[in-house]
Amino acid sequence: MKNIRNFSIIAHIDHGKSTLADRIIQECGSVTERELKTQMMDTMDIEQERGITIKAQSVRLDYVKDGEHYILNLIDTPGHVDFSYEVSKSLASSDGALLIVDAAQGVEAQTIANVYLAMENNLELIPVINKIDLPAADPIKVAEEIETSIGIDATDACLVSAKTGVGIRALIDAIVDRVPSPVGDPSATTKAIIYDSWFDQYLGALALVRVFDGQVKKGQNIKLMSNGEEHHILDLMYPHPLKRIKTNTIECGEIGIVVLGLKEVSVINVGDTITDAKNPTAEPVGRYEPAKPFVFAGIYPIDTDDFEDLRDALNKLRLNDSSLSYEPETSLALGFGFRVGFLGMLHMEVVKERLEREFNLDLIASAPSVIYEVYLNNGEKINVHNPSELPEVNKIDRIEEPYVKATVITPSIYLGNIITLLISKRGTQSKMTYLNEDRVMLEYEVPMNEIVVDFYDTLKSISKGYASFDYEPLDFRVGDLVKLDIKVAGEAVDALSIVVPRNQALSRGRILVKNMKEIIPRQLFEVAVQASLGSQIIARETVKSMGKNVTAKCYGGDITRKRKLLEKQKAGKKRMKSIGKVQLPSEAFMSVLKMD
Ligand code: GDP
Ligand code: MG
């Protein structure tokens, strides 16, 4: 145990976490240059394209310093806040963390959010300033920002370039010197935490564990402490960047992969504790909480015949993503689909994209919604995550909505506009810190409803891309909220209902019907688009009829041209959904959240 070092890397997106991980792996000689495919740590397609890390991946490396042999376990964490529970469990499995900050960009919002999680887990933090090869690098200024924003000493920060390799060996030496070796009782009964799980086509459900006491043995019968279920360990492996190395035991302080041979990953939950079935330990490693979805949306196939395919696809995705939850839902407007719960907006986008790309489905997502806690006059409390299911006004005593703590870091020249934006989102300031003369960190308490869509895009556009943003859930608070309904050609479209603050209902209603008018193509007849609160219509627009058939302007003569036009029309229709007699394009369902 003395020579084991378990550490994570935490960073804001794009600050070089994956590149640095690859570089450390290479420096430890576990793979040759030729084998080092770029971005080895990010294995899923979407991760590569978007440059994000969704599932944590770990590797076990060998390193020799001053003639002494060390085992370095590099525990990769998903960097995004949507996956903060997973980040937190990866960190709980580490004894130290490298805090990577881009030498040209400085501290950003996700740096802060991840540092808070690392501090909660009492990790030894090693500040690392990366990209010192860049002409714009300013390591001294960045070290000061680290000190001001996080309050840790950054004078001995490691200066590296993951790109050129400068400073990497010194960094690994610092890991050996500064990250404490694991503590634990090797002679006690088995106690290990699951900090990642996934599904392998050949081996079934796999769990990545960190052993805190005793050891995990091949052939052992183990118990999952969250639900008391017992399973048999078929095999054990150490994670290696290119292959998995079989082992008979995973010792105290080590990390490793447990093969249970199960067909579904949903029984293996991140955060759960594994112990010996016959001789269980008394206390789990920290509290286990099931993944909690924060954002919900209806997902519907454009073609109603695809419903069963969509169900299969969701089942398959869940094999690998135990945080995904869904149940069948029926919409008057959209037919049969599913209400899907997500950890956050990024998670939602990734899931929708995977459904469309990997399963070849054409989908409509209704506007995302948060959970509302609705207290009824009869004393009952219900959770509503579909605005169209909000009870009638006269039955409601009060509605409580979720709040988040939002962190924004911005160059100070955009401060005024960003504060105006946060106020318009019903935010209240809890803290403002100048990181130096030209960068500011803002902390606000904001209703989550206001940030689920659009907020991040608006923030990016008013700060020319320079402001960064992250959030963590706070609590539920009373809001003066109402349900805004949309009618198209006289029919209420349930999938378009949204919950808004009462004093914004009129302006939102007007913007909404105006946007819808632009999006709905002209039909053969006039189409009224109305916004209403209960039975009261508060805004209306009309989509004029197209009058004559499109092909009429071809003067009959040119038959191929006519056919081409009709084909074009048909292709355009593919992504349309019929609502009554009206054809609505799929974007219409997201447009309800656009504010301008
Ligand atoms: P992650 O999102 O934190 O995993 O960041 P990546 O490792 O994907 O890196 C983001 C971008 O920064 C990529 O284009 C890298 O090539 C680049 N990058 C990473 N480290 C360095 C470095 O030391 N110097 C320079 N110039 N670019 C780097
Ligand atoms: Mg990455």
Coordinates of C-alpha atoms in Angstrom, one line a residue, residues 122-330:
N122 CA -10.4 15.9 1.6
L123 CA -8.2 15.3 -1.4
E124 CA -4.6 16.6 -1.6
L125 CA -4.8 19.1 -4.5
I126 CA -1.8 19.6 -6.8
P127 CA -2.3 22.7 -8.9
V128 CA -1.1 22.1 -12.5
I129 CA -0.9 25.0 -15.0
N130 CA -1.1 23.5 -18.5
K131 CA -0.4 24.8 -22.0
I132 CA 2.6 26.8 -21.0
D133 CA 3.8 26.5 -24.6
L134 CA 1.1 28.9 -25.7
P135 CA 2.2 32.4 -26.5
A136 CA -0.6 33.8 -24.4
A137 CA 0.3 31.7 -21.4
D138 CA 0.6 33.7 -18.2
P139 CA 1.3 31.2 -15.4
I140 CA 2.0 33.8 -12.7
K141 CA -1.4 35.4 -13.2
V142 CA -3.1 32.1 -13.3
A143 CA -1.5 31.0 -10.1
E144 CA -2.8 34.2 -8.5
E145 CA -6.3 33.4 -9.8
I146 CA -6.1 29.9 -8.2
E147 CA -5.2 31.4 -4.9
T148 CA -7.9 34.1 -5.0
S149 CA -10.7 31.9 -6.2
I150 CA -10.0 28.7 -4.3
G151 CA -7.8 29.8 -1.5
I152 CA -5.1 27.3 -1.9
D153 CA -1.4 27.9 -2.2
A154 CA -0.4 27.8 -5.9
T155 CA 3.3 28.9 -5.5
D156 CA 4.4 25.4 -6.1
A157 CA 2.1 24.7 -9.0
C158 CA 3.5 22.3 -11.6
L159 CA 4.0 24.1 -14.9
V160 CA 3.4 21.7 -17.9
S161 CA 2.6 21.4 -21.5
A162 CA 0.6 18.3 -22.2
K163 CA 1.2 19.0 -25.8
T164 CA 5.0 19.2 -25.9
G165 CA 5.7 17.0 -22.8
V166 CA 7.5 19.8 -20.9
G167 CA 7.2 19.3 -17.1
I168 CA 5.4 15.9 -17.2
R169 CA 8.1 13.9 -15.5
A170 CA 8.3 16.5 -12.7
L171 CA 4.6 16.3 -12.4
I172 CA 4.6 12.5 -12.0
D173 CA 7.3 12.9 -9.4
A174 CA 5.1 15.4 -7.6
I175 CA 2.2 12.9 -7.6
V176 CA 4.5 10.3 -6.0
D177 CA 5.8 12.8 -3.4
R178 CA 2.6 14.7 -2.6
V179 CA -0.4 12.3 -3.0
P180 CA -0.8 10.3 0.2
S181 CA -0.7 6.5 0.0
P182 CA -4.0 4.9 0.7
V183 CA -5.0 4.0 4.2
G184 CA -7.2 1.0 5.2
D185 CA -7.1 -2.3 7.1
P186 CA -5.9 -5.2 4.8
S187 CA -6.9 -7.8 7.4
A188 CA -10.5 -6.5 7.8
T189 CA -13.5 -7.9 5.8
T190 CA -14.1 -6.7 2.3
K191 CA -15.2 -3.1 1.8
A192 CA -15.0 -1.5 -1.6
I193 CA -16.9 1.3 -3.3
I194 CA -18.2 1.1 -6.9
Y195 CA -17.3 4.3 -8.6
D196 CA -18.1 3.5 -12.2
S197 CA -20.0 0.8 -14.0
W198 CA -20.7 -0.1 -17.6
F199 CA -21.8 -2.9 -19.9
D200 CA -19.4 -5.0 -21.9
Q201 CA -20.8 -6.9 -24.8
Y202 CA -18.8 -10.1 -23.9
L203 CA -18.4 -9.9 -20.1
G204 CA -21.7 -8.3 -19.1
A205 CA -22.0 -5.7 -16.4
L206 CA -18.7 -4.5 -15.0
A207 CA -18.0 -2.5 -11.9
L208 CA -14.9 -0.4 -11.3
V209 CA -14.1 -0.5 -7.6
R210 CA -11.7 1.0 -5.0
V211 CA -10.9 -1.3 -2.1
F212 CA -10.9 0.4 1.3
D213 CA -10.5 -2.6 3.6
G214 CA -9.6 -6.2 3.1
Q215 CA -9.4 -7.5 -0.4
V216 CA -11.8 -8.6 -3.3
K217 CA -11.2 -12.1 -4.4
K218 CA -12.0 -14.1 -7.6
G219 CA -14.8 -16.6 -6.8
Q220 CA -15.9 -14.6 -3.7
N221 CA -19.6 -14.2 -2.9
I222 CA -20.3 -10.5 -2.4
K223 CA -23.2 -8.4 -1.2
L224 CA -24.3 -5.0 -2.5
M225 CA -25.0 -2.9 0.6
S226 CA -27.7 -0.6 -0.9
N227 CA -30.1 -3.5 -1.5
G228 CA -28.6 -6.6 0.1
E229 CA -28.4 -8.4 -3.2
E230 CA -25.7 -11.2 -3.4
H231 CA -23.5 -11.9 -6.4
H232 CA -20.6 -14.1 -7.4
I233 CA -17.3 -12.7 -8.7
L234 CA -16.4 -14.4 -11.9
D235 CA -13.3 -12.5 -12.7
L236 CA -11.1 -9.6 -11.7
M237 CA -9.0 -7.3 -13.8
Y238 CA -6.7 -4.3 -13.5
P239 CA -7.5 -1.5 -16.0
H240 CA -4.7 -0.9 -18.4
P241 CA -4.9 1.6 -21.2
L242 CA -4.9 -1.0 -24.0
K243 CA -5.8 -4.3 -22.4
R244 CA -7.3 -5.5 -19.2
I245 CA -4.9 -7.6 -17.0
K246 CA -6.4 -10.5 -15.1
T247 CA -5.8 -10.9 -11.4
N248 CA -7.0 -13.2 -8.6
T249 CA -7.3 -10.4 -6.0
I250 CA -7.6 -6.7 -5.8
E251 CA -5.8 -5.7 -2.6
C252 CA -6.6 -3.0 0.0
G253 CA -6.0 0.5 -1.4
E254 CA -6.1 -0.7 -5.0
I255 CA -8.6 -0.2 -7.9
G256 CA -9.8 -2.8 -10.2
I257 CA -12.6 -4.2 -12.4
V258 CA -15.1 -6.7 -11.0
V259 CA -16.9 -9.1 -13.4
L260 CA -20.2 -10.2 -12.1
G261 CA -21.5 -11.7 -15.4
L262 CA -24.9 -9.9 -15.1
K263 CA -26.9 -9.0 -18.2
E264 CA -27.9 -5.6 -17.0
V265 CA -25.8 -2.8 -15.6
S266 CA -28.7 -1.3 -13.7
V267 CA -28.1 -3.6 -10.7
I268 CA -24.6 -2.2 -10.3
N269 CA -25.0 1.3 -9.0
V270 CA -22.3 3.9 -8.7
G271 CA -21.8 4.9 -5.1
D272 CA -22.8 1.4 -3.7
T273 CA -20.5 -0.5 -1.4
I274 CA -19.4 -4.1 -2.0
T275 CA -18.8 -6.3 1.0
D276 CA -18.3 -10.1 1.8
A277 CA -21.7 -11.9 1.6
K278 CA -21.0 -14.1 4.7
N279 CA -19.0 -11.6 6.8
P280 CA -20.3 -8.2 5.9
T281 CA -18.8 -4.9 7.0
A282 CA -20.8 -2.7 9.4
E283 CA -20.7 0.6 7.5
P284 CA -20.7 1.4 3.8
V285 CA -18.1 3.7 2.3
G286 CA -20.1 7.0 2.5
R287 CA -23.8 7.4 1.7
Y288 CA -25.3 5.9 -1.4
E289 CA -27.8 8.0 -3.4
P290 CA -29.5 6.7 -6.5
A291 CA -28.9 8.9 -9.6
K292 CA -31.4 11.8 -9.5
P293 CA -32.8 13.2 -12.7
F294 CA -33.2 17.0 -12.7
V295 CA -34.5 17.6 -16.2
F296 CA -37.4 15.9 -18.0
A297 CA -38.6 15.9 -21.5
G298 CA -41.0 14.0 -23.7
I299 CA -39.3 12.0 -26.5
Y300 CA -41.6 11.0 -29.3
P301 CA -40.9 9.3 -32.6
I302 CA -41.9 11.4 -35.6
D303 CA -43.2 8.3 -37.2
T304 CA -45.6 6.6 -34.8
D305 CA -44.6 3.2 -36.1
D306 CA -41.2 3.7 -34.5
F307 CA -42.5 3.6 -31.0
E308 CA -41.3 0.0 -30.2
D309 CA -37.9 0.8 -31.8
L310 CA -37.6 3.8 -29.5
R311 CA -38.4 1.6 -26.5
D312 CA -35.7 -0.9 -27.6
A313 CA -33.2 1.9 -28.1
L314 CA -33.9 3.3 -24.6
N315 CA -33.5 -0.1 -23.1
K316 CA -30.2 -0.6 -24.8
L317 CA -28.9 2.9 -23.8
R318 CA -29.9 2.2 -20.2
L319 CA -27.6 -0.9 -20.2
N320 CA -24.7 1.5 -20.2
D321 CA -26.2 4.5 -18.4
S322 CA -27.9 3.6 -15.2
S323 CA -28.7 7.3 -14.6
L324 CA -31.2 7.3 -17.5
S325 CA -34.8 6.8 -16.5
Y326 CA -38.0 6.7 -18.6
E327 CA -41.6 5.7 -18.6
P328 CA -44.2 5.6 -21.4
E329 CA -46.2 8.8 -21.9
T330 CA -49.0 9.7 -24.2

